Every structure is written in structure tokens, then in C-alpha cells.
Short mmCIF file of C-alpha atoms in Angstrom, two decimals:
data_model
loop_
_atom_site.label_atom_id
_atom_site.label_comp_id
_atom_site.label_asym_id
_atom_site.label_seq_id
_atom_site.Cartn_x
_atom_site.Cartn_y
_atom_site.Cartn_z
CA MET A 1 -209.04 -7.67 17.34
CA ASP A 2 -212.85 -7.55 17.22
CA CYS A 3 -214.08 -9.28 20.37
CA GLY A 4 -217.69 -9.14 19.23
CA TYR A 5 -219.57 -12.11 17.85
CA GLY A 6 -218.82 -14.25 20.85
CA PHE A 7 -219.43 -17.93 20.28
CA GLY A 8 -219.65 -21.38 21.78
CA ILE A 9 -219.28 -24.90 20.43
CA GLU A 10 -221.30 -28.03 21.25
CA GLU A 11 -220.26 -31.55 20.27
CA GLU A 12 -222.33 -34.73 20.55
CA TYR A 13 -220.50 -38.04 21.03
CA PHE A 14 -221.44 -41.69 21.05
CA LEU A 15 -220.95 -43.34 24.43
CA CYS A 16 -219.70 -46.89 23.85
CA ASP A 17 -218.59 -49.99 25.70
CA ALA A 18 -214.79 -50.06 25.79
CA LEU A 19 -214.56 -53.76 24.93
CA SER A 20 -217.21 -54.30 22.27
CA ARG A 21 -217.03 -50.73 20.88
CA ARG A 22 -220.84 -50.85 20.58
CA PRO A 23 -222.98 -47.92 21.76
CA ARG A 24 -224.08 -48.14 25.37
CA ARG A 25 -227.53 -49.73 25.71
CA LYS A 26 -228.17 -49.00 29.40
CA SER A 27 -227.96 -45.88 31.51
CA ALA A 28 -224.40 -45.13 32.65
CA ARG A 29 -225.63 -43.39 35.79
CA ALA A 30 -222.41 -43.65 37.82
CA PHE A 31 -220.43 -42.22 34.92
CA LEU A 32 -222.90 -39.38 34.37
CA ASP A 33 -222.94 -38.55 38.08
CA GLU A 34 -219.15 -38.31 38.13
CA CYS A 35 -219.21 -36.14 35.00
CA LYS A 36 -221.53 -33.69 36.74
CA VAL A 37 -219.19 -33.50 39.71
CA ARG A 38 -215.94 -33.24 37.73
CA ILE A 39 -217.04 -31.34 34.62
CA GLY A 40 -220.28 -29.67 35.70
CA GLU A 41 -222.81 -28.09 33.35
CA ALA A 42 -220.44 -28.37 30.38
CA VAL A 43 -221.56 -32.00 29.94
CA ARG A 44 -225.17 -32.93 29.21
CA THR A 45 -227.23 -35.98 28.39
CA GLU A 46 -228.81 -36.34 24.95
CA MET A 47 -231.99 -37.94 23.61
CA LEU A 48 -230.54 -41.47 23.63
CA GLN A 49 -228.61 -43.13 26.46
CA SER A 50 -225.81 -43.90 24.00
CA GLN A 51 -225.14 -40.19 23.38
CA ILE A 52 -223.55 -37.41 25.41
CA GLU A 53 -222.92 -33.74 24.68
CA VAL A 54 -220.32 -31.20 25.75
CA ALA A 55 -220.51 -27.42 25.44
CA THR A 56 -217.71 -24.89 25.69
CA PRO A 57 -218.24 -21.72 27.71
CA PRO A 58 -218.81 -18.52 25.69
CA SER A 59 -215.54 -17.56 23.99
CA THR A 60 -214.15 -14.52 22.20
CA THR A 61 -211.10 -16.17 20.60
CA MET A 62 -210.62 -19.42 18.74
CA GLY A 63 -207.75 -20.28 21.08
CA GLU A 64 -210.07 -20.15 24.09
CA ALA A 65 -212.60 -22.38 22.37
CA ARG A 66 -209.99 -24.86 21.19
CA ALA A 67 -208.46 -25.19 24.66
CA ALA A 68 -211.88 -25.65 26.22
CA LEU A 69 -212.99 -28.27 23.71
CA ALA A 70 -209.70 -30.16 23.90
CA GLY A 71 -209.98 -30.21 27.69
CA LEU A 72 -213.55 -31.48 27.55
CA ARG A 73 -212.65 -34.29 25.15
CA GLN A 74 -209.68 -35.34 27.26
CA GLU A 75 -211.45 -35.20 30.60
CA LEU A 76 -214.61 -36.88 29.35
CA GLY A 77 -212.52 -39.59 27.69
CA ALA A 78 -210.58 -40.22 30.89
CA LEU A 79 -213.72 -40.44 33.00
CA ALA A 80 -215.29 -42.78 30.46
CA ARG A 81 -212.30 -45.14 30.62
CA ASN A 82 -212.68 -45.35 34.40
CA HIS A 83 -216.19 -46.72 33.83
CA GLY A 84 -215.33 -49.14 31.00
CA LEU A 85 -216.54 -46.73 28.34
CA VAL A 86 -215.17 -44.74 25.41
CA ILE A 87 -216.43 -41.73 23.46
CA VAL A 88 -216.63 -41.47 19.66
CA ALA A 89 -216.77 -38.22 17.69
CA ALA A 90 -218.51 -38.94 14.38
CA GLY A 91 -221.82 -38.22 12.69
CA THR A 92 -222.87 -41.88 12.76
CA HIS A 93 -221.45 -44.92 14.56
CA PRO A 94 -220.21 -47.53 12.05
CA THR A 95 -221.74 -50.57 13.79
CA ALA A 96 -224.65 -49.10 15.77
CA VAL A 97 -228.08 -50.71 15.51
CA TRP A 98 -230.81 -48.16 16.16
CA ALA A 99 -233.36 -50.76 17.29
CA HIS A 100 -231.18 -51.51 20.34
CA GLN A 101 -231.22 -47.94 21.64
CA ARG A 102 -233.18 -46.51 24.57
CA HIS A 103 -234.01 -42.90 25.25
CA THR A 104 -232.75 -40.95 28.23
CA ASP A 105 -235.09 -40.86 31.21
CA ALA A 106 -236.06 -37.17 31.37
CA GLU A 107 -239.33 -35.29 30.92
CA ARG A 108 -238.21 -33.53 27.71
CA TYR A 109 -237.09 -36.79 26.12
CA ASP A 110 -240.17 -38.68 27.33
CA ARG A 111 -242.31 -36.12 25.53
CA LEU A 112 -240.15 -36.24 22.42
CA MET A 113 -240.30 -40.02 22.21
CA ARG A 114 -244.09 -40.01 22.61
CA ASP A 115 -244.26 -37.60 19.71
CA LEU A 116 -241.52 -39.00 17.45
CA GLN A 117 -242.11 -42.71 18.15
CA MET A 118 -239.69 -44.89 16.12
CA LEU A 119 -238.04 -41.86 14.56
CA GLY A 120 -236.74 -40.86 17.98
CA THR A 121 -234.99 -44.19 18.48
CA ARG A 122 -233.53 -43.95 14.97
CA ASN A 123 -231.86 -40.67 15.91
CA MET A 124 -228.45 -42.36 16.36
CA LEU A 125 -226.73 -39.25 15.05
CA CYS A 126 -224.20 -36.81 16.46
CA GLY A 127 -223.59 -33.26 15.30
CA LEU A 128 -221.39 -30.23 15.75
CA HIS A 129 -223.30 -27.10 16.77
CA VAL A 130 -221.80 -23.61 16.70
CA HIS A 131 -223.50 -20.64 18.39
CA VAL A 132 -222.55 -17.08 17.42
CA ALA A 133 -223.93 -14.16 19.43
CA VAL A 134 -226.45 -12.06 17.51
CA PRO A 135 -228.47 -10.30 20.23
CA CYS A 136 -231.13 -8.73 17.98
CA PRO A 137 -234.00 -11.14 17.05
CA GLU A 138 -234.62 -9.32 13.76
CA ARG A 139 -231.00 -9.73 12.73
CA ARG A 140 -230.97 -13.41 13.72
CA VAL A 141 -233.89 -14.23 11.43
CA ASN A 142 -232.48 -12.13 8.59
CA LEU A 143 -229.06 -13.77 8.84
CA MET A 144 -230.56 -17.27 9.04
CA GLY A 145 -231.97 -16.94 5.52
CA ARG A 146 -228.93 -15.22 4.04
CA LEU A 147 -226.61 -17.96 5.33
CA LEU A 148 -228.32 -20.72 3.36
CA PRO A 149 -226.02 -20.56 0.28
CA PHE A 150 -223.01 -21.20 2.56
CA VAL A 151 -224.49 -24.11 4.50
CA PRO A 152 -223.44 -26.82 1.97
CA LEU A 153 -219.79 -25.79 2.32
CA LEU A 154 -219.93 -26.11 6.11
CA LEU A 155 -221.59 -29.50 5.75
CA GLY A 156 -219.06 -30.86 3.26
CA LEU A 157 -216.11 -29.89 5.45
CA SER A 158 -217.55 -31.88 8.36
CA THR A 159 -218.57 -35.19 6.77
CA SER A 160 -217.94 -38.07 9.17
CA SER A 161 -220.90 -40.40 8.61
CA PRO A 162 -220.25 -42.84 5.74
CA PHE A 163 -221.70 -45.88 7.58
CA TRP A 164 -225.18 -46.68 8.88
CA GLN A 165 -226.36 -49.85 10.60
CA GLY A 166 -223.08 -51.61 9.79
CA ARG A 167 -223.21 -50.83 6.07
CA ARG A 168 -221.54 -48.45 3.66
CA THR A 169 -224.10 -45.86 2.62
CA GLY A 170 -222.32 -44.58 -0.50
CA LEU A 171 -222.53 -41.10 1.05
CA LEU A 172 -219.78 -39.33 2.95
CA GLY A 173 -222.33 -37.53 5.11
CA TYR A 174 -225.32 -39.79 5.79
CA ARG A 175 -226.25 -38.18 9.11
CA LEU A 176 -228.31 -35.36 7.63
CA ALA A 177 -230.25 -37.78 5.41
CA ALA A 178 -231.34 -39.74 8.49
CA TYR A 179 -231.98 -36.58 10.51
CA ARG A 180 -234.47 -35.36 7.92
CA GLU A 181 -236.89 -38.05 9.07
CA LEU A 182 -237.65 -35.82 12.03
CA PRO A 183 -240.08 -32.92 11.70
CA ARG A 184 -238.84 -29.33 11.60
CA THR A 185 -235.39 -30.23 10.33
CA TRP A 186 -233.60 -29.49 7.03
CA LEU A 187 -233.33 -25.94 5.67
CA PRO A 188 -235.41 -23.16 7.23
CA ASP A 189 -237.96 -21.43 5.09
CA LEU A 190 -237.27 -17.91 3.83
CA PHE A 191 -239.19 -15.83 6.35
CA ALA A 192 -240.06 -12.27 5.40
CA ASP A 193 -238.86 -10.90 8.74
CA ALA A 194 -238.75 -11.65 12.46
CA ALA A 195 -242.50 -11.11 12.79
CA ASP A 196 -243.15 -13.69 10.07
CA TYR A 197 -240.89 -16.18 11.89
CA ARG A 198 -242.61 -15.40 15.19
CA ARG A 199 -245.99 -16.03 13.58
CA TYR A 200 -244.83 -19.53 12.60
CA ILE A 201 -243.50 -20.33 16.09
CA ASP A 202 -246.57 -18.93 17.86
CA ALA A 203 -248.92 -20.95 15.63
CA LEU A 204 -247.12 -24.22 16.44
CA VAL A 205 -247.01 -23.47 20.17
CA ALA A 206 -250.70 -22.53 20.23
CA ALA A 207 -251.57 -25.77 18.46
CA GLY A 208 -249.59 -27.82 20.97
CA ALA A 209 -247.25 -29.06 18.23
CA ILE A 210 -244.19 -27.80 20.10
CA ALA A 211 -243.58 -26.41 23.58
CA ASN A 212 -241.27 -23.63 22.37
CA GLU A 213 -238.91 -22.79 19.54
CA SER A 214 -236.16 -25.08 20.85
CA PHE A 215 -238.16 -27.92 19.26
CA VAL A 216 -237.37 -26.52 15.81
CA TRP A 217 -234.18 -28.22 14.58
CA TRP A 218 -233.26 -26.62 11.27
CA VAL A 219 -229.66 -26.74 9.98
CA VAL A 220 -229.34 -23.13 11.11
CA ARG A 221 -231.75 -21.56 13.59
CA PRO A 222 -232.18 -18.67 16.01
CA ALA A 223 -231.52 -19.67 19.62
CA ALA A 224 -233.57 -17.09 21.51
CA ARG A 225 -232.62 -18.31 25.00
CA LEU A 226 -228.92 -17.75 24.28
CA GLY A 227 -229.26 -14.79 21.90
CA THR A 228 -227.32 -16.67 19.21
CA LEU A 229 -227.62 -17.95 15.67
CA GLU A 230 -226.90 -21.68 15.82
CA LEU A 231 -225.31 -23.75 13.06
CA ARG A 232 -226.54 -27.35 13.19
CA VAL A 233 -225.77 -28.71 9.71
CA SER A 234 -222.35 -30.21 10.47
CA ASP A 235 -221.50 -33.77 11.45
CA CYS A 236 -219.56 -34.09 14.68
CA CYS A 237 -215.96 -33.84 13.49
CA THR A 238 -213.53 -36.53 14.55
CA SER A 239 -210.68 -34.04 14.24
CA LEU A 240 -210.69 -31.20 16.75
CA ASP A 241 -208.87 -28.98 14.24
CA ASP A 242 -211.64 -29.58 11.70
CA ALA A 243 -214.32 -28.58 14.21
CA ILE A 244 -212.46 -25.38 15.08
CA ALA A 245 -212.00 -24.53 11.39
CA ILE A 246 -215.73 -24.88 10.73
CA ALA A 247 -216.59 -22.81 13.80
CA ALA A 248 -214.17 -20.08 12.71
CA LEU A 249 -215.51 -19.99 9.16
CA TYR A 250 -219.12 -19.85 10.35
CA ARG A 251 -218.32 -17.08 12.83
CA ALA A 252 -216.60 -15.04 10.10
CA LEU A 253 -219.57 -15.57 7.77
CA VAL A 254 -222.01 -14.34 10.41
CA ARG A 255 -219.92 -11.21 10.95
CA HIS A 256 -219.54 -10.63 7.20
CA LEU A 257 -223.26 -10.89 6.46
CA ASP A 258 -224.22 -8.88 9.54
CA ARG A 259 -221.93 -6.02 8.47
CA ASN A 260 -222.86 -6.20 4.77
CA VAL A 261 -226.63 -6.18 4.75
CA ASN A 262 -226.99 -6.36 0.96
CA VAL A 263 -224.97 -9.57 0.57
CA MET A 264 -227.32 -12.50 -0.14
CA ALA A 265 -230.32 -10.23 0.51
CA GLY A 266 -233.67 -11.04 -1.09
CA LEU A 267 -233.07 -14.76 -1.65
CA SER A 268 -235.83 -16.56 -3.54
CA GLY A 269 -237.34 -20.02 -3.58
CA ALA A 270 -234.92 -20.95 -6.36
CA ASP A 271 -231.98 -19.87 -4.18
CA ARG A 272 -233.21 -22.06 -1.34
CA ALA A 273 -233.71 -24.99 -3.73
CA ILE A 274 -230.17 -24.60 -5.08
CA ALA A 275 -228.84 -24.57 -1.51
CA ALA A 276 -230.77 -27.79 -0.86
CA GLU A 277 -229.29 -29.39 -4.00
CA ASN A 278 -225.80 -28.37 -2.92
CA CYS A 279 -226.41 -29.86 0.52
CA TRP A 280 -227.19 -33.15 -1.19
CA ARG A 281 -223.97 -32.90 -3.22
CA ALA A 282 -222.01 -32.22 -0.03
CA GLN A 283 -223.61 -35.24 1.67
CA ARG A 284 -222.88 -37.48 -1.30
CA TYR A 285 -219.37 -36.39 -2.27
CA GLY A 286 -218.01 -34.43 0.68
CA VAL A 287 -215.12 -32.20 -0.39
CA HIS A 288 -214.55 -34.14 -3.62
CA GLY A 289 -217.58 -33.05 -5.61
CA SER A 290 -218.83 -29.87 -7.17
CA LEU A 291 -221.52 -27.39 -6.17
CA VAL A 292 -224.13 -25.79 -8.39
CA ASP A 293 -223.07 -22.26 -9.33
CA GLU A 294 -226.00 -20.44 -10.88
CA ALA A 295 -224.02 -17.24 -11.44
CA GLY A 296 -221.38 -19.13 -13.41
CA GLY A 297 -223.91 -21.16 -15.33
CA GLY A 298 -222.64 -24.56 -14.24
CA ALA A 299 -220.81 -26.16 -11.33
CA ARG A 300 -217.62 -25.38 -9.45
CA SER A 301 -215.35 -27.67 -7.49
CA PHE A 302 -215.69 -27.68 -3.72
CA GLY A 303 -212.17 -26.30 -3.39
CA GLU A 304 -212.92 -23.37 -5.69
CA VAL A 305 -216.02 -22.48 -3.72
CA LEU A 306 -214.04 -22.64 -0.48
CA GLU A 307 -211.39 -20.28 -1.86
CA ASP A 308 -214.08 -17.78 -2.86
CA VAL A 309 -215.61 -17.87 0.62
CA ILE A 310 -212.22 -17.51 2.34
CA ALA A 311 -211.52 -14.46 0.18
CA ARG A 312 -214.98 -13.07 0.91
CA VAL A 313 -214.49 -13.20 4.69
CA ALA A 314 -210.80 -12.27 4.76
CA GLU A 315 -211.40 -8.92 6.45
CA ASP A 316 -213.70 -10.54 9.01
CA ALA A 317 -211.24 -13.36 9.72
CA ALA A 318 -208.50 -10.79 10.34
CA ALA A 319 -210.75 -8.77 12.64
CA LEU A 320 -211.67 -11.89 14.61
CA GLY A 321 -208.11 -13.23 14.65
CA CYS A 322 -209.04 -16.57 13.09
CA GLU A 323 -207.18 -16.59 9.74
CA ALA A 324 -205.11 -19.65 10.67
CA GLU A 325 -208.13 -21.65 11.80
CA ILE A 326 -210.04 -20.84 8.61
CA ALA A 327 -206.97 -21.71 6.51
CA HIS A 328 -207.14 -25.22 7.96
CA ALA A 329 -210.26 -25.75 5.83
CA ARG A 330 -207.86 -26.03 2.87
CA THR A 331 -206.17 -28.93 4.65
CA ILE A 332 -209.54 -30.65 5.03
CA VAL A 333 -210.08 -30.39 1.28
CA SER A 334 -206.60 -31.65 0.40
CA ARG A 335 -206.47 -34.62 2.81
CA GLY A 336 -210.16 -35.39 3.08
CA THR A 337 -212.58 -35.54 5.99
CA SER A 338 -213.12 -38.14 8.69
CA ALA A 339 -215.46 -39.96 6.30
CA ASP A 340 -212.63 -40.40 3.79
CA ARG A 341 -210.32 -41.81 6.45
CA GLN A 342 -213.01 -44.13 7.79
CA LEU A 343 -213.65 -45.54 4.33
CA ALA A 344 -209.93 -46.00 3.67
CA LEU A 345 -209.47 -47.90 6.93
CA TYR A 346 -212.51 -50.07 6.21
CA LEU A 347 -211.35 -50.96 2.71
CA ASP A 348 -207.84 -51.68 3.99
CA GLY A 349 -209.26 -54.03 6.62
CA VAL A 350 -211.38 -55.88 4.08
CA GLY A 351 -208.37 -56.05 1.76
CA ARG A 352 -206.36 -57.67 4.55
CA GLY A 353 -208.96 -60.39 4.91
CA LEU A 354 -211.08 -59.05 7.77
CA ASP A 355 -214.79 -59.66 7.59
CA LYS A 356 -216.92 -56.54 7.22
CA HIS A 357 -217.80 -56.29 10.90
CA ALA A 358 -214.19 -56.63 12.03
CA ALA A 359 -213.18 -54.00 9.48
CA LEU A 360 -215.81 -51.65 10.88
CA VAL A 361 -214.58 -52.25 14.43
CA SER A 362 -211.12 -51.18 13.29
CA VAL A 363 -212.71 -47.96 12.08
CA VAL A 364 -214.27 -47.45 15.51
CA ASP A 365 -210.87 -48.04 17.11
CA TRP A 366 -209.46 -45.17 15.04
CA LEU A 367 -212.39 -42.93 15.90
CA VAL A 368 -211.91 -43.58 19.63
CA SER A 369 -208.22 -42.73 19.42
CA GLU A 370 -208.67 -39.58 17.36
CA THR A 371 -211.49 -38.27 19.54
CA VAL A 372 -209.40 -37.97 22.71
CA ASN A 373 -205.81 -37.69 21.45
CA VAL A 374 -205.92 -33.91 21.11
CA ALA A 375 -203.69 -31.08 22.26
CA ALA A 376 -204.95 -27.80 23.69
CA ALA A 377 -202.93 -25.73 21.17
#
């Protein structure tokens, strides 16, 4: 098995009151202090006090990553319960009100909030981030652009954000729509090479617009400090199996493109625009819609596109030992994503006579249960 292309997974969760199910509005200092003692550097604060992040250690197999992430969910959930809290894995929280949120007291977040103003408080969003080791800066920038046609697929598989501010959005993945309010998000531009990318970063740093490149938040970006290429397009998946499937597919895609330098080479502005359109279709319809297929002169179903990509990376999946994890993506398409389940539970609650808020709380109850009821294998 190829042990290259090491990777790590980060998940952001909502930190909520166990009784009301609403996001935490005040600092949970005692809880955070205990997390640092019990879990260590694998748990981190986020921009808002109602968010928390976990990160797996660098892994070489999907089994290692799954066990680590399952353990983090279970341990964090148990510690939260001891402090009257629960964690929720989803792209948006069904009943959260952004105006009630407060940012975390830290120098980085103080600076961000001064810069972002209201947009920072509106960032009530949680994502799944996957890092794959690509040590060479030139290769990282090259791969970033060539991955763009595959980004909509990875987004659609993750959709878990159908609600915003207590309302149905009509989208299965609303998180990315809200996230685009922030600067330096969305799809990266098609840089000519690493020097062209560096020119962009250096210009922003020199102007005082950003402190360093970690303040660039594209859906896929180079992470120079870690020597990785980071996927950021996906909603935080409620299902651990779904998160692992997306991580495996992304890792196989990075390996495939890195080893086949002519695949998706020389993308144009039209290619980027088509990728952007397909991201919108993934946000709107999740796994149930179709994606623009320029080569075929029309559109193809999400499932057909997935099958093509699985076939494309078959050799890479075998080399990395992640065929079974990638195959789970077919299950996501057949049974739907977290967003589909959330909507079904909501509509069932309303059909049983619950008011809209009570129906949404029942959705949160399911999210809480699914987040922590995971097995290591």
C-alpha cells in the first residue's frame, strides 16, 4: 500500500446548551480548560464561542483517521455532557440566530472581527477540512487549480445545511452561500504558477490586508505551514462515515492528479466558471441534481459523475487502501445526505402537528445523537 499522501481531518462543531439545544452564547471556559487537559492540542477554539474544532493527527490509512475522529467525537461529546453542553456536526445549526453570537477572546479573532465586522458574527457555519500532504509549493498551487472541476462533487456529498436562522433555505447546502460573504472565499483563481500565487499573497501582506496566507479561505487552498493542500468546500458531515468517504475520495484525487500531470491541465476561465455553476447546483440540489458536462454537451446526474470519478481514481484508491471508504459515496447518493434526513425529520414533525420551532428542535436532537454515536471501526 502507498503510504504517501499522508492526511489529516478537521471538523468544526456547534457547541450548544444541552437543554435548549441553542448554540452557546457565553464562553465555556471550564469545559475548554478540561478539553485541553484531556484531549490536548487536538481540540481548538474557533472564531465564535459557539463553535469548536477537532483535528486528527497525521494519518497514513483511513482506518487510523476514522478511529481518531471517532474517538474525538466521543470524548468531546462526553466532556460536553459533563458541563451541560452538546456538540452538533452540521454545516449550519437549524435554530441558531447569528445576532446572538460572540467571538472568541483571542488576538487572531479580535483582529478578524475588527476587519469583518458583522460578517464575522454571521459566520455561524461549520465545515469539514481535509489536508493531504503535498510538500512541494509548486505542486500545491498546480493541483489547487486542477482540482476545481471535482470540487462540486465533494460539496454535494457533504450537504448538511438546509436551515438558516430557523428557516428552510430551499438549498441542501446553504453554508457555502453564507460563507461567500467573507472576503477571499469561494473558488481560487487560476494562477499561472507558484510564483504568480506568491505574488498575490505578498501583495496582500504588504498592503496590510492580511497577516499571512492563512487568512485566505478558498474552498481549496495551499497550507504552507503544514505542507498540505487543504479541502475546505465541504459542510461538516453529521455522519462519520460520510466524512471519511469524502476524505478518501479527495486524497485519491490529489494522488491521481499529482501522478498524471496532464489531467485537467491548462484550465481556462470557462472551466472555472463551469465549476462555479456546478458548485451552485450541488448547494441547491445536493446529490439529487445534475452537473454541467461540457464534454457531453449537456448535464449528467450526480450519480453518473460520481461513478466516473470513482473509476478515474480506482488505481489510486487501491494504492492507498481506501476502496471501501470511497465506495461509501455511493451509499450517500442512494440514501441522501444529512440535509435530506434533516428535512425529512422536519417535515415529519410539522406533519405530526409540531410548530416549526419544535420541529427544528427535533432535528437538532437527531444531529446531537448522530454526532457522537459513532464506532471506531
